[in-house]
Short mmCIF file of C-alpha atoms and ligand atoms in Angstrom, two decimals:
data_model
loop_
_atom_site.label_atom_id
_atom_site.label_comp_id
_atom_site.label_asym_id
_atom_site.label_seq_id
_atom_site.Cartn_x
_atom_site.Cartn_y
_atom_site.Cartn_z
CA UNK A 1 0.00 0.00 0.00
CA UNK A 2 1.16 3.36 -0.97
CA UNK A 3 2.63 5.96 1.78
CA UNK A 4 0.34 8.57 2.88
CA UNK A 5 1.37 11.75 1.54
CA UNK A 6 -1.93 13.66 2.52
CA UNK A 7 -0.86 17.48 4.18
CA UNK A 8 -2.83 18.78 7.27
CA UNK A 9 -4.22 21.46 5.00
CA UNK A 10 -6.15 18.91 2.46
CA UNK A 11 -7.53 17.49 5.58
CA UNK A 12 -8.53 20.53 7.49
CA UNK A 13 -9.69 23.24 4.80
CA UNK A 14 -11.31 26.40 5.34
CA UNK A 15 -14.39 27.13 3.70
CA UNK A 16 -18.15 27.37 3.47
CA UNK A 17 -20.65 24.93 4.81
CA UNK A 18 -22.62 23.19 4.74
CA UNK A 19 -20.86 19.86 3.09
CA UNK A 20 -17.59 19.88 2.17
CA UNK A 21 -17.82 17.14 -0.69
CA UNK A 22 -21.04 18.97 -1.84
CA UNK A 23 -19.58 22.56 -1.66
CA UNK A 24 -15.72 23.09 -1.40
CA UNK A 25 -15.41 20.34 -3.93
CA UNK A 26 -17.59 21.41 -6.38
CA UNK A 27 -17.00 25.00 -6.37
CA UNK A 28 -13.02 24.40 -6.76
CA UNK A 29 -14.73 21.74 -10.02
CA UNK A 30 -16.26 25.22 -11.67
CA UNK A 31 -13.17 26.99 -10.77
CA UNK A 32 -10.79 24.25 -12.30
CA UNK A 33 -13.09 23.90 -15.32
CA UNK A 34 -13.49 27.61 -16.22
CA UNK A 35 -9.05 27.63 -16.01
CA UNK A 36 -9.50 24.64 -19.02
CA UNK A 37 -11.79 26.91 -20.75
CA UNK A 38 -10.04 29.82 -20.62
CA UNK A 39 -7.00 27.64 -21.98
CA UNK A 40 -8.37 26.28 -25.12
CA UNK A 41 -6.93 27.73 -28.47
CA UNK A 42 -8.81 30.75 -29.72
CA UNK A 43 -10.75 29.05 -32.67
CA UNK A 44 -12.16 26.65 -30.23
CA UNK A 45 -13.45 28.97 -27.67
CA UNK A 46 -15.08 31.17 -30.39
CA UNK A 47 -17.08 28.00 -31.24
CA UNK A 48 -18.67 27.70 -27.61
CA UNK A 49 -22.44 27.86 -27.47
CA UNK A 50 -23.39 26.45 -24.05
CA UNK A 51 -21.73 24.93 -20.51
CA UNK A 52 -23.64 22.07 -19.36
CA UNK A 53 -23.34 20.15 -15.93
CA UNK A 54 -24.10 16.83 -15.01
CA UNK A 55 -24.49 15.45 -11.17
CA UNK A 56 -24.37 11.98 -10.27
CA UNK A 57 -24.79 10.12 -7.40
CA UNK A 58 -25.57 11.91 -4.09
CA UNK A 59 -24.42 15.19 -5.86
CA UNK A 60 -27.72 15.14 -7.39
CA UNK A 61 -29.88 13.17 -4.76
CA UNK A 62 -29.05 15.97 -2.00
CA UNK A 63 -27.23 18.48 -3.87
CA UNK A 64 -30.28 20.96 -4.05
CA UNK A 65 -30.01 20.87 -0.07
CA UNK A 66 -26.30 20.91 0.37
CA UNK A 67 -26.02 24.39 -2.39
CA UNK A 68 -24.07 22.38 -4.69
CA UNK A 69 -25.63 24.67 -7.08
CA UNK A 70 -24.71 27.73 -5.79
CA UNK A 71 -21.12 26.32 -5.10
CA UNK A 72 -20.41 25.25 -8.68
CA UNK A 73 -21.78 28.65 -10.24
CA UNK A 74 -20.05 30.39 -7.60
CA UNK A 75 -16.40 28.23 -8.55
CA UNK A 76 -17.31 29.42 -12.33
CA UNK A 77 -17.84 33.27 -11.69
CA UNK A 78 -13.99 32.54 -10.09
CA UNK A 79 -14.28 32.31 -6.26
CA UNK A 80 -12.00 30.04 -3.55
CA UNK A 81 -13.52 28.25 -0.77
CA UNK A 82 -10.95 29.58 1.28
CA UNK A 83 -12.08 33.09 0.83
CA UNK A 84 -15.65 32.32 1.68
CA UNK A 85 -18.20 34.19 0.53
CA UNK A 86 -21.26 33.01 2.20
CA UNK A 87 -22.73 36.40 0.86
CA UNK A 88 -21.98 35.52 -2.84
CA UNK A 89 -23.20 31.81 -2.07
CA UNK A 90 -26.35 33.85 -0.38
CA UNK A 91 -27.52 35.75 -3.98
CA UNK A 92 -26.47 32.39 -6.35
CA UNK A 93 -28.91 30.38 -8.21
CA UNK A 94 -31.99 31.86 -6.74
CA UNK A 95 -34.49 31.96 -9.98
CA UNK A 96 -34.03 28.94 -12.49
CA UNK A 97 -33.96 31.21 -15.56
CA UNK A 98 -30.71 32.93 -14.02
CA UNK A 99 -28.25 33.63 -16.49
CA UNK A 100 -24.62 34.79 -15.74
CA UNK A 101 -21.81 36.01 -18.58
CA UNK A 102 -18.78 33.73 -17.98
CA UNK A 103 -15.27 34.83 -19.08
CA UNK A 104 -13.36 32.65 -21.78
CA UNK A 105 -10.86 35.02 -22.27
CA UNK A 106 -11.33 36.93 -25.48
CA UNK A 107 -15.14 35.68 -25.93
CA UNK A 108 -18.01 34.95 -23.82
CA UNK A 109 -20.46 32.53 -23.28
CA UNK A 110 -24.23 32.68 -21.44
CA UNK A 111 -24.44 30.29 -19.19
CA UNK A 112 -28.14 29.16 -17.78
CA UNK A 113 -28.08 27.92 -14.05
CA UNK A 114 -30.75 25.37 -15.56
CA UNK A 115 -27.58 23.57 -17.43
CA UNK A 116 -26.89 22.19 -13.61
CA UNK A 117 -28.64 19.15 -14.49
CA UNK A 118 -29.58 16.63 -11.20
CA UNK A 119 -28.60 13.46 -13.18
CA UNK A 120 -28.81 9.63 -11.95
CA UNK A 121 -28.01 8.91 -8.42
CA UNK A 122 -27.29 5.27 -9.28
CA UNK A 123 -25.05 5.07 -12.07
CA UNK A 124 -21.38 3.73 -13.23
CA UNK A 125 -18.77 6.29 -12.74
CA UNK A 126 -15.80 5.50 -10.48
CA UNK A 127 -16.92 7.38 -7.27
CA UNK A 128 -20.22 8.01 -5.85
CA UNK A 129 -20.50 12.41 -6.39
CA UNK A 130 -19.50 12.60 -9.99
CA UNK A 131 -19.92 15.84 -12.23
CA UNK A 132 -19.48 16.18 -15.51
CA UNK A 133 -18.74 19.28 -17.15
CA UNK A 134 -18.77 19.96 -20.85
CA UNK A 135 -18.36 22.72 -23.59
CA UNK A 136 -20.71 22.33 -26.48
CA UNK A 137 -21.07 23.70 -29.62
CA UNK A 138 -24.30 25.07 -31.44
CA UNK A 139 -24.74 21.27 -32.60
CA UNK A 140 -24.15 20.27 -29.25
CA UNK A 141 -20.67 18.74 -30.30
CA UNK A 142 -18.39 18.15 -26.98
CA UNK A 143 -15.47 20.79 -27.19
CA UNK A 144 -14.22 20.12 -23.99
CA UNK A 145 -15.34 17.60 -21.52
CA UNK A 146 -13.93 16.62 -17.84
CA UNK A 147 -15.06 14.08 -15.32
CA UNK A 148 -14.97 15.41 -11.54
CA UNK A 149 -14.88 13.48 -8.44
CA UNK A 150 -15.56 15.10 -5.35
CA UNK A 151 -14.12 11.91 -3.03
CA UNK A 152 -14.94 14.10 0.54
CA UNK A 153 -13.53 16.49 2.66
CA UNK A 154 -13.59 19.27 -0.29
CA UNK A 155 -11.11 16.77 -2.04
CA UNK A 156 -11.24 17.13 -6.17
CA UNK A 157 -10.12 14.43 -8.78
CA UNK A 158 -11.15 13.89 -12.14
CA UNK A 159 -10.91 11.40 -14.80
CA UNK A 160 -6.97 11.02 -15.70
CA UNK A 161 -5.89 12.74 -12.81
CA UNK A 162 -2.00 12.49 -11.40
CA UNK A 163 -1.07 12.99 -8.19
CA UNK A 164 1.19 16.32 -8.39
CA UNK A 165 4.95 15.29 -7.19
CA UNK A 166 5.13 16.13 -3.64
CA UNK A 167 8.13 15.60 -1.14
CA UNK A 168 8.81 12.06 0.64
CA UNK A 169 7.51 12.08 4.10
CA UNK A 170 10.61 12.06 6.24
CA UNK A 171 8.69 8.65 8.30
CA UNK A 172 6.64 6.79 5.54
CA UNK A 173 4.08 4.90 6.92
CA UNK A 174 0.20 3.80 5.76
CA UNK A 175 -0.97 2.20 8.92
CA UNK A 176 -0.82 2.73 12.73
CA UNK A 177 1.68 0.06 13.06
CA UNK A 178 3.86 1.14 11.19
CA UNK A 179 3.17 5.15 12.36
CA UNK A 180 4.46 3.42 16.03
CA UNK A 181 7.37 1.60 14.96
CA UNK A 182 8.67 5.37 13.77
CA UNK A 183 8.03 6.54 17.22
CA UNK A 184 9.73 3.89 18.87
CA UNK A 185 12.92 3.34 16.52
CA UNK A 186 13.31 7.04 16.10
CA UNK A 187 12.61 8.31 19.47
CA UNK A 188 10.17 11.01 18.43
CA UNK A 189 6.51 11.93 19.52
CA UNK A 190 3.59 11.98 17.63
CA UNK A 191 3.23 15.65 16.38
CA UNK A 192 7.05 15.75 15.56
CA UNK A 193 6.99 13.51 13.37
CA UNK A 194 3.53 14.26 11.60
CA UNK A 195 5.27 18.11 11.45
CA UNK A 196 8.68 16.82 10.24
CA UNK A 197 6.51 14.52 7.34
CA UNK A 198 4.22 17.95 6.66
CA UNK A 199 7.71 20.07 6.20
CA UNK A 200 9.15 17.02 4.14
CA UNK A 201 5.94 16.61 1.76
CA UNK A 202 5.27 20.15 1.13
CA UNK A 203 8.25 22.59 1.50
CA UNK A 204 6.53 24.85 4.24
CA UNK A 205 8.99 25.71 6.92
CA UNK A 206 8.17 25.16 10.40
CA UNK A 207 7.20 28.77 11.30
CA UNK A 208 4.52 28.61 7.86
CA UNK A 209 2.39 25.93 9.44
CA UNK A 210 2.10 26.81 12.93
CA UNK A 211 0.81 29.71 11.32
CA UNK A 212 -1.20 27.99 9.15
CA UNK A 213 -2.18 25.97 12.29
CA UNK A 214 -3.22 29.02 14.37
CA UNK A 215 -5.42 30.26 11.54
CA UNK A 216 -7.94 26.89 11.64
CA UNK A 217 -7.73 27.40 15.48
CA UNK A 218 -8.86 30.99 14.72
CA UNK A 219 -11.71 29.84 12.28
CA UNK A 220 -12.71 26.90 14.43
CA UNK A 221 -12.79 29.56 17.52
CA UNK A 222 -14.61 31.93 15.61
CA UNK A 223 -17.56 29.12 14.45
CA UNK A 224 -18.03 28.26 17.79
CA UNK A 225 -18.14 31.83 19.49
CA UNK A 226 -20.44 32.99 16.41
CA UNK A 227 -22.97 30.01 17.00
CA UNK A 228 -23.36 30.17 20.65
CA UNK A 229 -24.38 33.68 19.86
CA UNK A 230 -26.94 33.40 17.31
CA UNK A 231 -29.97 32.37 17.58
CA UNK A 232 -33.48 31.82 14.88
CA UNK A 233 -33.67 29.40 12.16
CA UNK A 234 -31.54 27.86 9.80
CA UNK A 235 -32.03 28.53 6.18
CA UNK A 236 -33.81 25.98 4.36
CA UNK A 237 -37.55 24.42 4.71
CA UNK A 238 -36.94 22.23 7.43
CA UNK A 239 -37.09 25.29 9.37
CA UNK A 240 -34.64 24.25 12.02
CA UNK A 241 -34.30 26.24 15.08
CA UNK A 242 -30.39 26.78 16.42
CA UNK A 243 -29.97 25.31 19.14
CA UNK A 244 -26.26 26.00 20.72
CA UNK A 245 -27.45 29.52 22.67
CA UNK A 246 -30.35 28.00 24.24
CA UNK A 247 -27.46 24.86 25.57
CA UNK A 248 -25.06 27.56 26.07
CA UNK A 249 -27.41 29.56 28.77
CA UNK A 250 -28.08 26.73 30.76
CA UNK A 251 -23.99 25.21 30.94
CA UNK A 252 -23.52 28.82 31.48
CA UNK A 253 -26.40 29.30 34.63
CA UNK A 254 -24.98 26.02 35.91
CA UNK A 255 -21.03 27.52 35.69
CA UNK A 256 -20.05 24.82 33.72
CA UNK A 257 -20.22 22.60 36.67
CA UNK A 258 -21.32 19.06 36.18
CA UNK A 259 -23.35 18.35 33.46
CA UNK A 260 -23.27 22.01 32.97
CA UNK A 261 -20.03 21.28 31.44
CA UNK A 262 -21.36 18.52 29.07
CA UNK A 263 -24.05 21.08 28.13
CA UNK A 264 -21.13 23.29 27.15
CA UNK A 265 -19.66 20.89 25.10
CA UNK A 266 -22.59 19.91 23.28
CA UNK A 267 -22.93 24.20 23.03
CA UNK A 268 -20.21 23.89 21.13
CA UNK A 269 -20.38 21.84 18.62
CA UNK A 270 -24.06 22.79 17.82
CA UNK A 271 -22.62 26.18 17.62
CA UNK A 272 -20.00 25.62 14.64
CA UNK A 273 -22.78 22.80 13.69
CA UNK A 274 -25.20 25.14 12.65
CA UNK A 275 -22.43 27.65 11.81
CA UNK A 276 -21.92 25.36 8.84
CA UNK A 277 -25.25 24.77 8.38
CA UNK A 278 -26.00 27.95 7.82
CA UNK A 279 -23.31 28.53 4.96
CA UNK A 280 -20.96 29.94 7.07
CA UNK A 281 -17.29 29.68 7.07
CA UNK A 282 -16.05 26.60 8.76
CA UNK A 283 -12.77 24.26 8.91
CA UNK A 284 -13.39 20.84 7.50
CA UNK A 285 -12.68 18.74 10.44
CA UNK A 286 -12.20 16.39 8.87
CA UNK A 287 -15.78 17.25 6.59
CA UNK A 288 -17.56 19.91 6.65
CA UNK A 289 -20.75 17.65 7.87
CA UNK A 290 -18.28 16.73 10.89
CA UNK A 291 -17.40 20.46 11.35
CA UNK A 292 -18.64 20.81 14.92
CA UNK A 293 -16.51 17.87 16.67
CA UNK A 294 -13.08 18.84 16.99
CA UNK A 295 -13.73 22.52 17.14
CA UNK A 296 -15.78 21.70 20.60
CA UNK A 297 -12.90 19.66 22.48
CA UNK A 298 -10.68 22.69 20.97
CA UNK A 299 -12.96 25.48 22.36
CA UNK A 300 -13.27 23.00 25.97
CA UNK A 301 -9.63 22.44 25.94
CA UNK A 302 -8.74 26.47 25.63
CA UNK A 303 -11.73 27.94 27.72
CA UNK A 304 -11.92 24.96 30.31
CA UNK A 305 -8.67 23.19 30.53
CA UNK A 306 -6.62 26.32 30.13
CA UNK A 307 -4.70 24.71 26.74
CA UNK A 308 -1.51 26.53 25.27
CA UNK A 309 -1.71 27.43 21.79
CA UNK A 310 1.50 25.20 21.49
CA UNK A 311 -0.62 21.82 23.60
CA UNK A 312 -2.97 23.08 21.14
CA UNK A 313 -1.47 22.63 17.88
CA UNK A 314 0.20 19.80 19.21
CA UNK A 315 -3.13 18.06 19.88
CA UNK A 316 -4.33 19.03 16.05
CA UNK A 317 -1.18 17.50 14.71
CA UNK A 318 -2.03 14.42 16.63
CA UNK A 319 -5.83 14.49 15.25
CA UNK A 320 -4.19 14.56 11.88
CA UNK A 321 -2.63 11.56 11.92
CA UNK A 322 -5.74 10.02 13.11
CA UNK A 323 -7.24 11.52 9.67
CA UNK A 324 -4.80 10.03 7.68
CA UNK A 325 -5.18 6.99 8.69
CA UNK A 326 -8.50 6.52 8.18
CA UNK A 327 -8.80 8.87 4.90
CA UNK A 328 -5.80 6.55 3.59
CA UNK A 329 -7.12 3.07 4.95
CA UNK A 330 -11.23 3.56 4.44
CA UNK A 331 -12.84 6.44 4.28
CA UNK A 332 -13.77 9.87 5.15
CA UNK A 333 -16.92 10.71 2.90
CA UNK A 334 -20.42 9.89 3.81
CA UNK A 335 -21.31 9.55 0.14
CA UNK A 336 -18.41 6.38 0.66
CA UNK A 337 -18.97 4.79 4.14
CA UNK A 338 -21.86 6.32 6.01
CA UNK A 339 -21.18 9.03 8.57
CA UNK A 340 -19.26 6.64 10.55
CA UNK A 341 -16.84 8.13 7.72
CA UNK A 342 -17.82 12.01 9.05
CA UNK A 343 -18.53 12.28 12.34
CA UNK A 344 -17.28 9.09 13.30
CA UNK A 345 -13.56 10.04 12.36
CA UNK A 346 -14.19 13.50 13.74
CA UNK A 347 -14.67 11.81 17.04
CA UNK A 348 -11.64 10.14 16.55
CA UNK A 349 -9.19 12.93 15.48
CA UNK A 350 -11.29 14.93 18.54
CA UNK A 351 -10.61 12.19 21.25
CA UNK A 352 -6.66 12.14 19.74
CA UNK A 353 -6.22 16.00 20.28
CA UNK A 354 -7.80 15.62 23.40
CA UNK A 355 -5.68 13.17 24.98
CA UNK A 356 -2.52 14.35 23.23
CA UNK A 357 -3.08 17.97 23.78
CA UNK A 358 -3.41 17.05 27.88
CA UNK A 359 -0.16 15.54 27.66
CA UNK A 360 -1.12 11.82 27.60
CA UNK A 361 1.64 10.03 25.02
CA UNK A 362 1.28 8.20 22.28
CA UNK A 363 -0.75 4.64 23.25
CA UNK A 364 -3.13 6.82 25.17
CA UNK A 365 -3.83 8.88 21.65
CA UNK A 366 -4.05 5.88 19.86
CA UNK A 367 -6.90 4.17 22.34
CA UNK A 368 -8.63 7.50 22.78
CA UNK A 369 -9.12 7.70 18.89
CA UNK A 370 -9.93 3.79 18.66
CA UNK A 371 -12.63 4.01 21.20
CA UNK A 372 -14.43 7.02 19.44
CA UNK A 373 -14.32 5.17 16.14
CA UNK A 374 -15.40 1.99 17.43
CA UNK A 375 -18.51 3.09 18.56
CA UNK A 376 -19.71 5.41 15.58
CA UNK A 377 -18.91 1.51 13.61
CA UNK A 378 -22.54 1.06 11.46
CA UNK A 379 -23.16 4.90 11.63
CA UNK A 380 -25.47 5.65 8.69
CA UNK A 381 -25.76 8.83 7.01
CA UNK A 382 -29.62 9.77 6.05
CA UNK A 383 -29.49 13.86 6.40
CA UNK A 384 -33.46 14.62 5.97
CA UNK A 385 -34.44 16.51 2.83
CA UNK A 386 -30.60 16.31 1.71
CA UNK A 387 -29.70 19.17 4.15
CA UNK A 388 -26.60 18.78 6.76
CA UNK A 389 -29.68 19.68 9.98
CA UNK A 390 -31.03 16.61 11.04
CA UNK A 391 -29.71 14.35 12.40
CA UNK A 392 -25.90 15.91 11.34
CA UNK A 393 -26.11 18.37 13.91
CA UNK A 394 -26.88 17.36 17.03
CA UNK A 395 -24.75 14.00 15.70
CA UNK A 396 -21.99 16.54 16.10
CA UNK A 397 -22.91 17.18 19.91
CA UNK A 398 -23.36 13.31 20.03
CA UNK A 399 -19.69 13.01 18.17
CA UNK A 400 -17.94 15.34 20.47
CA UNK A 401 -19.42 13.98 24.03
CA UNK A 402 -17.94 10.69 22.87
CA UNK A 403 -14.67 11.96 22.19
CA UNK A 404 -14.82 13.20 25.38
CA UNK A 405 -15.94 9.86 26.89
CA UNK A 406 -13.57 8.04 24.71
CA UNK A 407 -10.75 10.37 26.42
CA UNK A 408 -11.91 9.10 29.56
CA UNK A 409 -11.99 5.37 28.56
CA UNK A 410 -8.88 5.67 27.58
CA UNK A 411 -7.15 7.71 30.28
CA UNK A 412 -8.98 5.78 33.12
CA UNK A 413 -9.07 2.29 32.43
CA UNK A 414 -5.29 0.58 32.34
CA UNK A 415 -3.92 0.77 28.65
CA UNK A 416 -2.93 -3.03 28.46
CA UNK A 417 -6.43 -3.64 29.06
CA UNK A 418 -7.57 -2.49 25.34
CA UNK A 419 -7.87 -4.83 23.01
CA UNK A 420 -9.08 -3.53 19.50
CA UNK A 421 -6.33 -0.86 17.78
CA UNK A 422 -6.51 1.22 15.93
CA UNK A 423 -5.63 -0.38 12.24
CA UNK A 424 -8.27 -2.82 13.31
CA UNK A 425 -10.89 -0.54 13.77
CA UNK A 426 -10.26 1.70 10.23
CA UNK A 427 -10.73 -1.81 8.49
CA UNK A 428 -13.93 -2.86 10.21
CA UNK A 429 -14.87 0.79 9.09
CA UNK A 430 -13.89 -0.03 5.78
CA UNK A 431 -15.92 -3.59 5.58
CA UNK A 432 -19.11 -1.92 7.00
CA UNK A 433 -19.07 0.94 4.96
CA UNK A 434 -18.50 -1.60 1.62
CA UNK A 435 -21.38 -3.78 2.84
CA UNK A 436 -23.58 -0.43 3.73
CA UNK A 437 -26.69 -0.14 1.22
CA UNK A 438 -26.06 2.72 -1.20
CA UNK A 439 -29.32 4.09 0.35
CA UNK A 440 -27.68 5.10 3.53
CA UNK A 441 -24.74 6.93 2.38
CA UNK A 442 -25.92 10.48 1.26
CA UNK A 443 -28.79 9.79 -0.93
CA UNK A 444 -31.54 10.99 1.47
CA UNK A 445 -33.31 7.67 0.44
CA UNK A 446 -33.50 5.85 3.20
CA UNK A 447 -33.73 5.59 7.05
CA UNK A 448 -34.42 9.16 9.03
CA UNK A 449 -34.27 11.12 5.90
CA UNK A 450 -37.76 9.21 5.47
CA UNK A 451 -39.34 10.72 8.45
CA UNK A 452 -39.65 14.20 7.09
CA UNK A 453 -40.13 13.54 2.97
CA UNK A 454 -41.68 16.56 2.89
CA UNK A 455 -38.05 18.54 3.13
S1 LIG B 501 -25.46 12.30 8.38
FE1 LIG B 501 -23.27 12.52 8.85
S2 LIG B 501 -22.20 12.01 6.93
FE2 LIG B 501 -24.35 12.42 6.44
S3 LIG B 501 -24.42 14.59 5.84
FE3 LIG B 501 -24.91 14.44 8.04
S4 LIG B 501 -22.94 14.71 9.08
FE4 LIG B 501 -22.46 14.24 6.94
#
């Protein structure tokens, strides 16, 4: 199996809600598409009559809900998900006869937001959320044609891609095991060597990614101190009340003192929860679906626990490698493995930080993480009406408490006691997410999403 050569900043992206392979993906698909446009020979472009889209799989069953729209027009008219403009996103794709005048470069062409076509959710293309962009002529002749996957986590391939040449980790390794032979042989901790591989694999310099570090921790802080904050509904027809002031008031009337401290938690990650429901900007953690987990241990490990900045970015580095793993060995997309994928890895990565960030070393991290995943195993993902509201946030709440109970397992209960590790657990992941209907992995066809069909 290959080496994992994934960077922190593929896994944890900044960008807009509310679903990162419905979004971030898509919207960098219109932005990479428009850059082949622009780069065709002159006599070519001049023969463009129309840009049509095609969405597969749950692209198309939930994309309406998820603004896949919106993201994909916005990625043509030439925006970033980093820069996040949930304002742009806001005014997109609001009338079906909306027209907007795209730049080839020396001509133009009209494109109708009615050429995003919601095409088969079943079909044969290599992953699940396919799109397929072409260029047509006046005889509806293919100029220019490219297949998109969006695999999860705002992640883009497309048909023929090549993996761009990137540095050699300084510690290859593609499973736990061999992740803790490194440690041993080597004499290193955890987030040394995930920071010595990130330096080795893509150039940055120390000093570039703990600032790079310090701005997720800024966007995660920010989610979470903007949801506790605001309160009335989400957008969308579900009409979905926030929830994380309400939870907020009571951890705070109760000091944060026994369960007013799990209240506070579960405050939390409502708050960036419905943050990214709400189109907002978010850090995909390691989805944007799962965007509320690690951001609450980081907000309870800062504002509770009195964490360093330094324990802090320590404890992310940690999570990291926990979203490696399973992003390299199964799966981090819903649309893939069920949200055991999402939120269960986010419960992971959380219940890593959380441990490694308090100082615990490395077999302590590793059962922390193990526990969380092990019991979001099966974990379907059904989001009602295609919209990341029910059940994906309060699953978020649910994510993060078991991080933190994980932590506890794990920190309690003698280490030599645990039996499952963590390689184990990523491949049961794998098996059940294989053997998982289609119907329960972000097609809104089947299980809750069935309660409400009128979303
Ligand atoms: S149910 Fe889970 S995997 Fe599915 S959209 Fe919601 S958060 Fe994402």
């Amino acid at each position: 199996m290959d080496t994992i050569t994934t960077s922190i900043f593929e896994l944890f992206k900044v960008g807009p809600g509310p679903s990162s392979s419905h979004t971030i993906g898509p919207m960098k698909a219109g932005s990479d598409f428009m850059a082949l446009s622009r780069a065709l020979p002159v006599d070519t472009k001049e023969l463009v009559e129309k840009l049509e889209i095609r969405l597969f799989g749950s692209l198309s069953a939930t994309g309406a809900g998820h603004g896949t729209r919106k993201a994909v027009i916005s990625g043509l008219l030439g925006h970033s998900p980093e820069h996040c403009p949930p304002e742009v996103l806001d005014n997109l794709d609001r009338t079906p006869d909306e027209t907007h005048e795209l730049d080839l470069v020396g001509t133009f062409v009209t494109f109708h937001a009615n050429n995003i076509i919601m095409d088969a959710v079943e079909h044969d293309y290599p992953h699940s959320n396919t799109m397929v962009f072409r260029l047509l002529d006046k005889n509806e002749n293919t100029l220019l044609e490219r297949e998109y996957y969006s695999i999860g986590g705002g992640f883009l391939r497309w048909k023929g891609y090549v993996e761009p040449e990137r540095g050699r980790p300084k510690y290859p390794y593609n499973n736990m095991a061999a992740l803790k032979k490194h440690l041993t042989d080597n004499d290193i901790r955890l987030h040394e060597l995930i920071l010595e591989n990130e330096k080795a694999i893509t150039g940055r310099t120390e000093q570039e990614i703990n600032d790079a570090l310090d701005n997720l921790i800024e966007v995660m802080e920010h989610a979470v101190e903007k949801g506790i904050t605001t309160t009335g509904k989400l957008p969308g027809p579900i009409g979905l009340h926030r929830k994380a002031p309400t939870m907020y008031g009571h951890a705070r009337n109760e000091h944060f003192q026994g369960s007013g401290f799990i209240k506070a938690l579960n405050a939390y990650a409502l708050a960036a929860s419905e943050e990214n429901a709400a189109g907002h900007c978010i850090v995909t953690a390691p989805t944007a679906g799962a965007a509320g987990v690690i951001p609450a241990i980081l907000f309870v490990l800062k504002r509770h626990m009195g964490a360093l900045t330094e324990e802090i970015r320590e404890g992310l580095l940690a999570a990291s490698a926990i979203g490696f793993l399973v992003k390299h060995n199964a799966s981090i997309s819903g649309a893939e493995v069920g949200c055991q994928g999402e939120v269960g890895t986010a419960s992971a990565m959380a219940a890593a930080m959380l441990a490694y960030a308090r100082g615990y070393r490395f077999q302590i991290t590793e059962n922390s993480a193990e526990i969380a995943l092990e019991h979001h195993l099966g974990l379907t993902c059904d989001p009602v009406g295609g919209f990341v509201q029910i059940p994906c946030i309060e699953r978020n709440a649910m994510g993060a408490v078991k991080a933190y109970n994980a932590y506890l397992i794990a920190t309690t209960v003698e280490a030599a006691y645990h039996m499952v590790d963590l390689d184990k657990v990523v491949q049961a992941m794998k098996e059940t997410g294989h053997d998982m209907s289609q119907k329960y992995k972000e097609t809104s066809e089947g299980g809750l999403a069935l309660s409400m069909t009128e979303c």
